[in-house]
């Protein structure tokens, strides 16, 4: 069985809790720019998140909530234009650093990079959004900008089908030139779980986010409420097929670090765990 060689991260909800106070606000700002009185509230947006991808989400909203809406131009063009505005608002917000990385993310990325573990991203969001988030994240002086820590950034419309399809994780694996069993994936949502497992990424860690803590995520190898930080209360184990064997390692480590990810990897791919 291969050693752990790479970690593939989702972005929204995983690296940063961007949906409620980032994407949602940007969608509403784009609607206002277009003179539309649509307002995606916090609970409504939670329902709309079942459809991944911003353009797909607008289309699904229209079909479900405004079936009689008649766009001022062909629907595809209208949605594309709205979404372009949304991306402009979102990237502007991210550039001002309005949403930071989740606790423990920078620590874990740094530990992985220092240990020679390769880093990748597999996300539904638009590539500009990833760049804006990562380039605003503060990193220690001698490290390059966070964006450059990731060898592969697979994002947005580059695959035929977005999550929960497995395409974006397949693409990340192809670009890494690694088999799924040499990787750990980190996700936050049920759509992400289906996508990662569909690509054979059984060593799947889920860190639940504000919109996903009530979802059924039990198919993942380990579900926790965050990565945690040394000196803070350890993450709570919520679920997962490897929860029992890995919980002790997590307790000893006090936070999700490389020892925890290696134990998860060993459990998921059937080694005795060393
Ligand atoms: C994230 C998403 C994204 C963002 C919007 O899903 O669903 O669509 O909400 O991004 P995941 P765009 O975390 O599972 O990848 O508007 O740029 O499409
Ligand atoms: Mg996500």
Coordinates of C-alpha atoms and ligand atoms in Angstrom, one line a residue:
X1 CA 0.0 0.0 0.0
X2 CA 1.5 3.4 -0.9
X3 CA 2.5 5.9 1.7
X4 CA 0.7 9.1 2.2
X5 CA 2.0 11.4 -0.5
X6 CA -0.6 14.2 -1.0
X7 CA -3.5 15.9 0.6
X8 CA -6.4 17.2 -1.6
X9 CA -8.4 20.0 0.0
X10 CA -11.9 21.3 -0.8
X11 CA -12.1 25.1 -0.5
X12 CA -15.5 26.4 0.5
X13 CA -16.4 25.3 4.0
X14 CA -13.1 23.5 4.3
X15 CA -10.2 25.9 4.0
X16 CA -12.5 28.8 5.0
X17 CA -16.1 29.1 6.0
X18 CA -17.0 31.2 2.9
X19 CA -20.6 30.3 2.1
X20 CA -22.8 32.3 4.4
X21 CA -20.8 35.5 4.7
X22 CA -18.9 35.3 1.4
X23 CA -20.6 33.7 -1.5
X24 CA -24.2 34.4 -0.3
X25 CA -23.4 38.1 0.2
X26 CA -21.8 38.3 -3.2
X27 CA -24.8 36.7 -4.9
X28 CA -27.1 39.2 -3.3
X29 CA -24.9 42.1 -4.3
X30 CA -25.0 40.9 -7.9
X31 CA -28.7 40.6 -7.8
X32 CA -29.0 44.2 -6.5
X33 CA -26.6 45.4 -9.3
X34 CA -29.0 43.8 -11.8
X35 CA -32.0 45.6 -10.3
X36 CA -33.4 42.3 -9.0
X37 CA -35.2 42.2 -5.7
X38 CA -34.0 38.6 -5.0
X39 CA -32.5 38.1 -1.5
X40 CA -30.9 34.8 -0.5
X41 CA -31.4 34.6 3.2
X42 CA -29.2 32.4 5.4
X43 CA -31.7 29.5 5.6
X44 CA -32.7 29.7 1.9
X45 CA -29.0 29.7 0.9
X46 CA -28.5 26.5 3.1
X47 CA -31.1 24.8 0.9
X48 CA -29.7 26.2 -2.3
X49 CA -26.2 24.8 -1.4
X50 CA -27.5 21.4 -2.3
X51 CA -26.7 22.5 -5.9
X52 CA -23.0 23.1 -6.3
X53 CA -21.6 25.8 -8.6
X54 CA -22.9 29.4 -8.6
X55 CA -24.3 29.4 -12.1
X56 CA -26.0 26.0 -11.5
X57 CA -27.3 27.4 -8.2
X58 CA -28.9 30.5 -9.8
X59 CA -30.5 28.2 -12.5
X60 CA -31.9 25.9 -9.8
X61 CA -33.2 28.8 -7.8
X62 CA -35.1 30.1 -10.8
X63 CA -36.6 26.7 -11.6
X64 CA -37.7 26.1 -8.1
X65 CA -38.7 29.6 -6.8
X66 CA -39.3 31.8 -9.8
X67 CA -40.6 29.5 -12.6
X68 CA -42.3 32.4 -14.3
X69 CA -39.3 34.7 -14.4
X70 CA -38.5 35.9 -17.9
X71 CA -34.9 37.0 -18.3
X72 CA -34.1 40.1 -20.4
X73 CA -31.7 38.1 -22.6
X74 CA -31.2 34.3 -23.3
X75 CA -31.1 32.6 -20.0
X76 CA -27.6 31.2 -20.3
X77 CA -26.2 34.7 -21.1
X78 CA -28.2 36.2 -18.3
X79 CA -27.0 33.7 -15.7
X80 CA -23.4 34.1 -16.9
X81 CA -23.6 37.9 -16.6
X82 CA -25.0 37.7 -13.1
X83 CA -22.4 35.2 -12.1
X84 CA -19.6 37.4 -13.4
X85 CA -20.8 40.2 -11.2
X86 CA -21.0 37.8 -8.3
X87 CA -17.4 36.7 -8.8
X88 CA -16.3 40.3 -8.9
X89 CA -18.0 41.0 -5.6
X90 CA -16.7 37.8 -4.0
X91 CA -13.1 38.3 -5.1
X92 CA -13.2 41.9 -3.9
X93 CA -14.4 40.8 -0.5
X94 CA -11.8 38.1 -0.3
X95 CA -9.0 40.5 -1.3
X96 CA -9.8 42.6 1.7
X97 CA -9.3 39.5 3.9
X98 CA -12.9 39.6 5.1
X99 CA -12.9 35.8 5.6
X100 CA -9.8 34.1 7.0
X101 CA -8.8 30.5 6.9
X102 CA -10.4 28.1 9.4
X103 CA -8.4 27.4 12.6
X104 CA -5.7 24.8 12.1
X105 CA -5.6 25.1 8.3
X106 CA -2.4 27.1 8.0
X107 CA -0.7 24.9 10.6
X108 CA -1.6 21.7 8.9
X109 CA -0.7 23.0 5.4
X110 CA 2.7 24.1 6.8
X111 CA 3.3 20.8 8.6
X112 CA 2.5 18.9 5.4
X113 CA 4.6 21.1 3.2
X114 CA 7.6 20.9 5.6
X115 CA 7.3 17.1 5.5
X116 CA 7.3 16.9 1.7
X117 CA 3.6 16.0 1.4
X118 CA 2.2 17.4 -1.8
X119 CA -0.8 19.8 -1.6
X120 CA -3.7 20.0 -4.0
X121 CA -7.2 21.6 -4.3
X122 CA -10.4 20.1 -5.8
X123 CA -13.2 22.6 -5.7
X124 CA -16.4 23.6 -7.4
X125 CA -15.7 27.3 -7.0
X126 CA -14.4 29.6 -9.7
X127 CA -10.5 29.6 -9.9
X128 CA -10.4 33.4 -9.3
X129 CA -12.2 32.9 -6.0
X130 CA -9.5 30.4 -4.9
X131 CA -6.7 32.8 -5.8
X132 CA -8.4 35.7 -4.0
X133 CA -8.9 33.7 -0.8
X134 CA -5.4 32.2 -0.8
X135 CA -3.5 35.4 -1.8
X136 CA -5.1 37.3 1.1
X137 CA -4.1 34.7 3.7
X138 CA -1.2 35.8 5.8
X139 CA 1.8 33.4 5.8
X140 CA 5.1 33.5 7.7
X141 CA 7.6 35.8 6.0
X142 CA 9.9 33.1 4.6
X143 CA 7.1 31.2 2.9
X144 CA 5.8 31.9 -0.6
X145 CA 2.1 33.2 -0.9
X146 CA -0.3 30.4 0.0
X147 CA -1.5 29.9 -3.5
X148 CA 2.0 28.6 -4.4
X149 CA 1.9 25.9 -1.7
X150 CA -0.6 24.0 -3.9
X151 CA 0.9 22.0 -6.7
X152 CA -2.5 21.4 -8.3
X153 CA -5.5 23.6 -8.2
X154 CA -8.5 21.9 -9.9
X155 CA -11.4 24.3 -9.8
X156 CA -14.7 25.4 -11.4
X157 CA -15.8 24.7 -14.9
X158 CA -12.8 22.6 -16.0
X159 CA -14.7 19.3 -15.7
X160 CA -17.9 18.2 -17.3
X161 CA -19.8 17.6 -14.0
X162 CA -19.3 19.4 -10.6
X163 CA -19.6 17.8 -7.2
X164 CA -21.2 15.4 -6.2
X165 CA -19.7 14.0 -9.4
X166 CA -16.2 12.7 -8.9
X167 CA -14.7 14.5 -11.9
X168 CA -12.9 17.3 -10.1
X169 CA -11.1 14.8 -7.7
X170 CA -10.2 12.6 -10.7
X171 CA -8.7 15.6 -12.4
X172 CA -6.7 16.5 -9.3
X173 CA -5.4 12.9 -9.1
X174 CA -4.5 12.9 -12.7
X175 CA -2.6 16.2 -12.4
X176 CA -0.8 14.9 -9.3
X177 CA -0.1 11.7 -11.2
X178 CA -1.0 9.7 -8.0
X179 CA -3.4 6.9 -7.2
X180 CA -6.3 7.7 -4.8
X181 CA -4.7 5.4 -2.2
X182 CA -1.7 7.7 -1.9
X183 CA -3.8 10.6 -0.8
X184 CA -6.0 12.0 2.0
X185 CA -8.9 14.2 1.0
X186 CA -10.4 16.9 3.2
X187 CA -14.0 18.0 2.7
X188 CA -16.9 19.6 4.6
X189 CA -20.1 18.6 2.9
X190 CA -22.2 15.6 1.7
X191 CA -21.7 16.6 -1.9
X192 CA -18.0 16.7 -1.3
X193 CA -18.1 13.3 0.4
X194 CA -19.8 11.7 -2.6
X195 CA -17.4 13.3 -4.9
X196 CA -14.2 12.3 -3.1
X197 CA -15.4 8.7 -2.4
X198 CA -16.5 8.5 -6.1
X199 CA -12.9 9.0 -7.0
X200 CA -11.7 6.3 -4.6
X201 CA -10.4 8.7 -1.9
X202 CA -11.4 6.5 1.0
X203 CA -9.0 8.3 3.4
X204 CA -11.5 11.1 3.6
X205 CA -11.5 13.6 6.5
X206 CA -14.6 15.8 6.9
X207 CA -14.4 19.0 9.0
X208 CA -18.0 20.1 9.3
X209 CA -18.8 23.8 8.5
X210 CA -21.6 26.0 9.5
X211 CA -24.0 24.7 6.9
X212 CA -23.0 21.0 6.9
X213 CA -22.9 19.9 10.6
X214 CA -26.4 18.3 10.3
X215 CA -25.7 16.4 7.0
X216 CA -25.2 12.7 6.8
X217 CA -21.4 12.4 6.5
X218 CA -21.0 9.0 8.0
X219 CA -19.5 7.5 4.8
X220 CA -16.3 9.5 5.4
X221 CA -13.4 7.9 7.2
X222 CA -13.5 10.5 9.9
X223 CA -15.8 13.4 10.7
X224 CA -14.7 16.1 13.1
X225 CA -15.9 19.6 14.0
X226 CA -12.6 21.2 13.0
X227 CA -8.9 20.7 12.7
X228 CA -8.1 22.2 16.1
X229 CA -5.0 23.9 17.3
X230 CA -2.4 22.8 19.9
X231 CA -3.4 24.3 23.3
X232 CA -7.1 24.5 22.3
X233 CA -9.7 21.9 23.2
X234 CA -9.2 18.9 20.8
X235 CA -11.6 18.5 17.8
X236 CA -14.8 16.5 18.6
X237 CA -15.1 13.2 16.7
X238 CA -18.6 13.2 15.2
X239 CA -18.6 10.1 12.9
X240 CA -16.8 8.0 10.3
X241 CA -15.7 4.5 9.6
X242 CA -12.2 5.1 11.1
X243 CA -13.4 7.1 14.1
X244 CA -12.6 4.3 16.6
X245 CA -9.0 3.6 15.5
X246 CA -8.1 7.2 14.9
X247 CA -9.8 8.8 17.9
X248 CA -6.9 7.8 20.2
X249 CA -4.3 9.2 17.9
X250 CA -6.3 12.4 17.7
X251 CA -6.6 12.6 21.5
X252 CA -2.8 12.2 21.8
X253 CA -2.1 14.8 19.1
X254 CA -4.6 17.3 20.5
X255 CA -5.5 18.5 17.0
X256 CA -5.6 17.1 13.4
X257 CA -1.9 16.9 12.4
X258 CA 0.1 14.6 10.1
X259 CA 0.1 11.7 12.6
X260 CA -3.7 11.8 12.6
X261 CA -3.8 11.9 8.8
X262 CA -1.3 9.1 8.5
X263 CA -3.4 7.0 10.9
X264 CA -6.5 7.8 8.9
X265 CA -4.8 6.9 5.7
X266 CA -3.6 3.6 7.2
X267 CA -7.1 2.7 8.5
X268 CA -8.9 3.6 5.2
X269 CA -6.6 1.6 3.1
X270 CA -6.4 -1.4 5.4
X271 CA -2.9 -1.3 6.8
X272 CA -2.4 -2.3 10.4
X273 CA -1.5 1.3 11.2
X274 CA 2.1 2.2 12.0
Ligands
LIG1 C1 -18.7 25.1 -3.3 C2 -19.8 25.6 -4.1 C3 -19.4 26.8 -4.9 C4 -19.6 28.1 -4.3 C5 -19.8 29.1 -5.4 O1 -18.9 23.7 -3.2 O2 -20.8 25.1 -4.2 O3 -20.3 26.7 -6.0 O4 -20.8 28.2 -3.5 O5 -18.8 29.2 -6.3 P1 -17.6 22.7 -2.8 P2 -19.0 29.8 -7.8 O6 -17.1 23.3 -1.5 O7 -18.3 21.4 -2.5 O8 -16.6 22.7 -3.9 O9 -20.1 30.8 -7.7 O10 -17.7 30.4 -8.2 O11 -19.5 28.7 -8.7
LIG2 MG1 -17.1 22.5 0.5

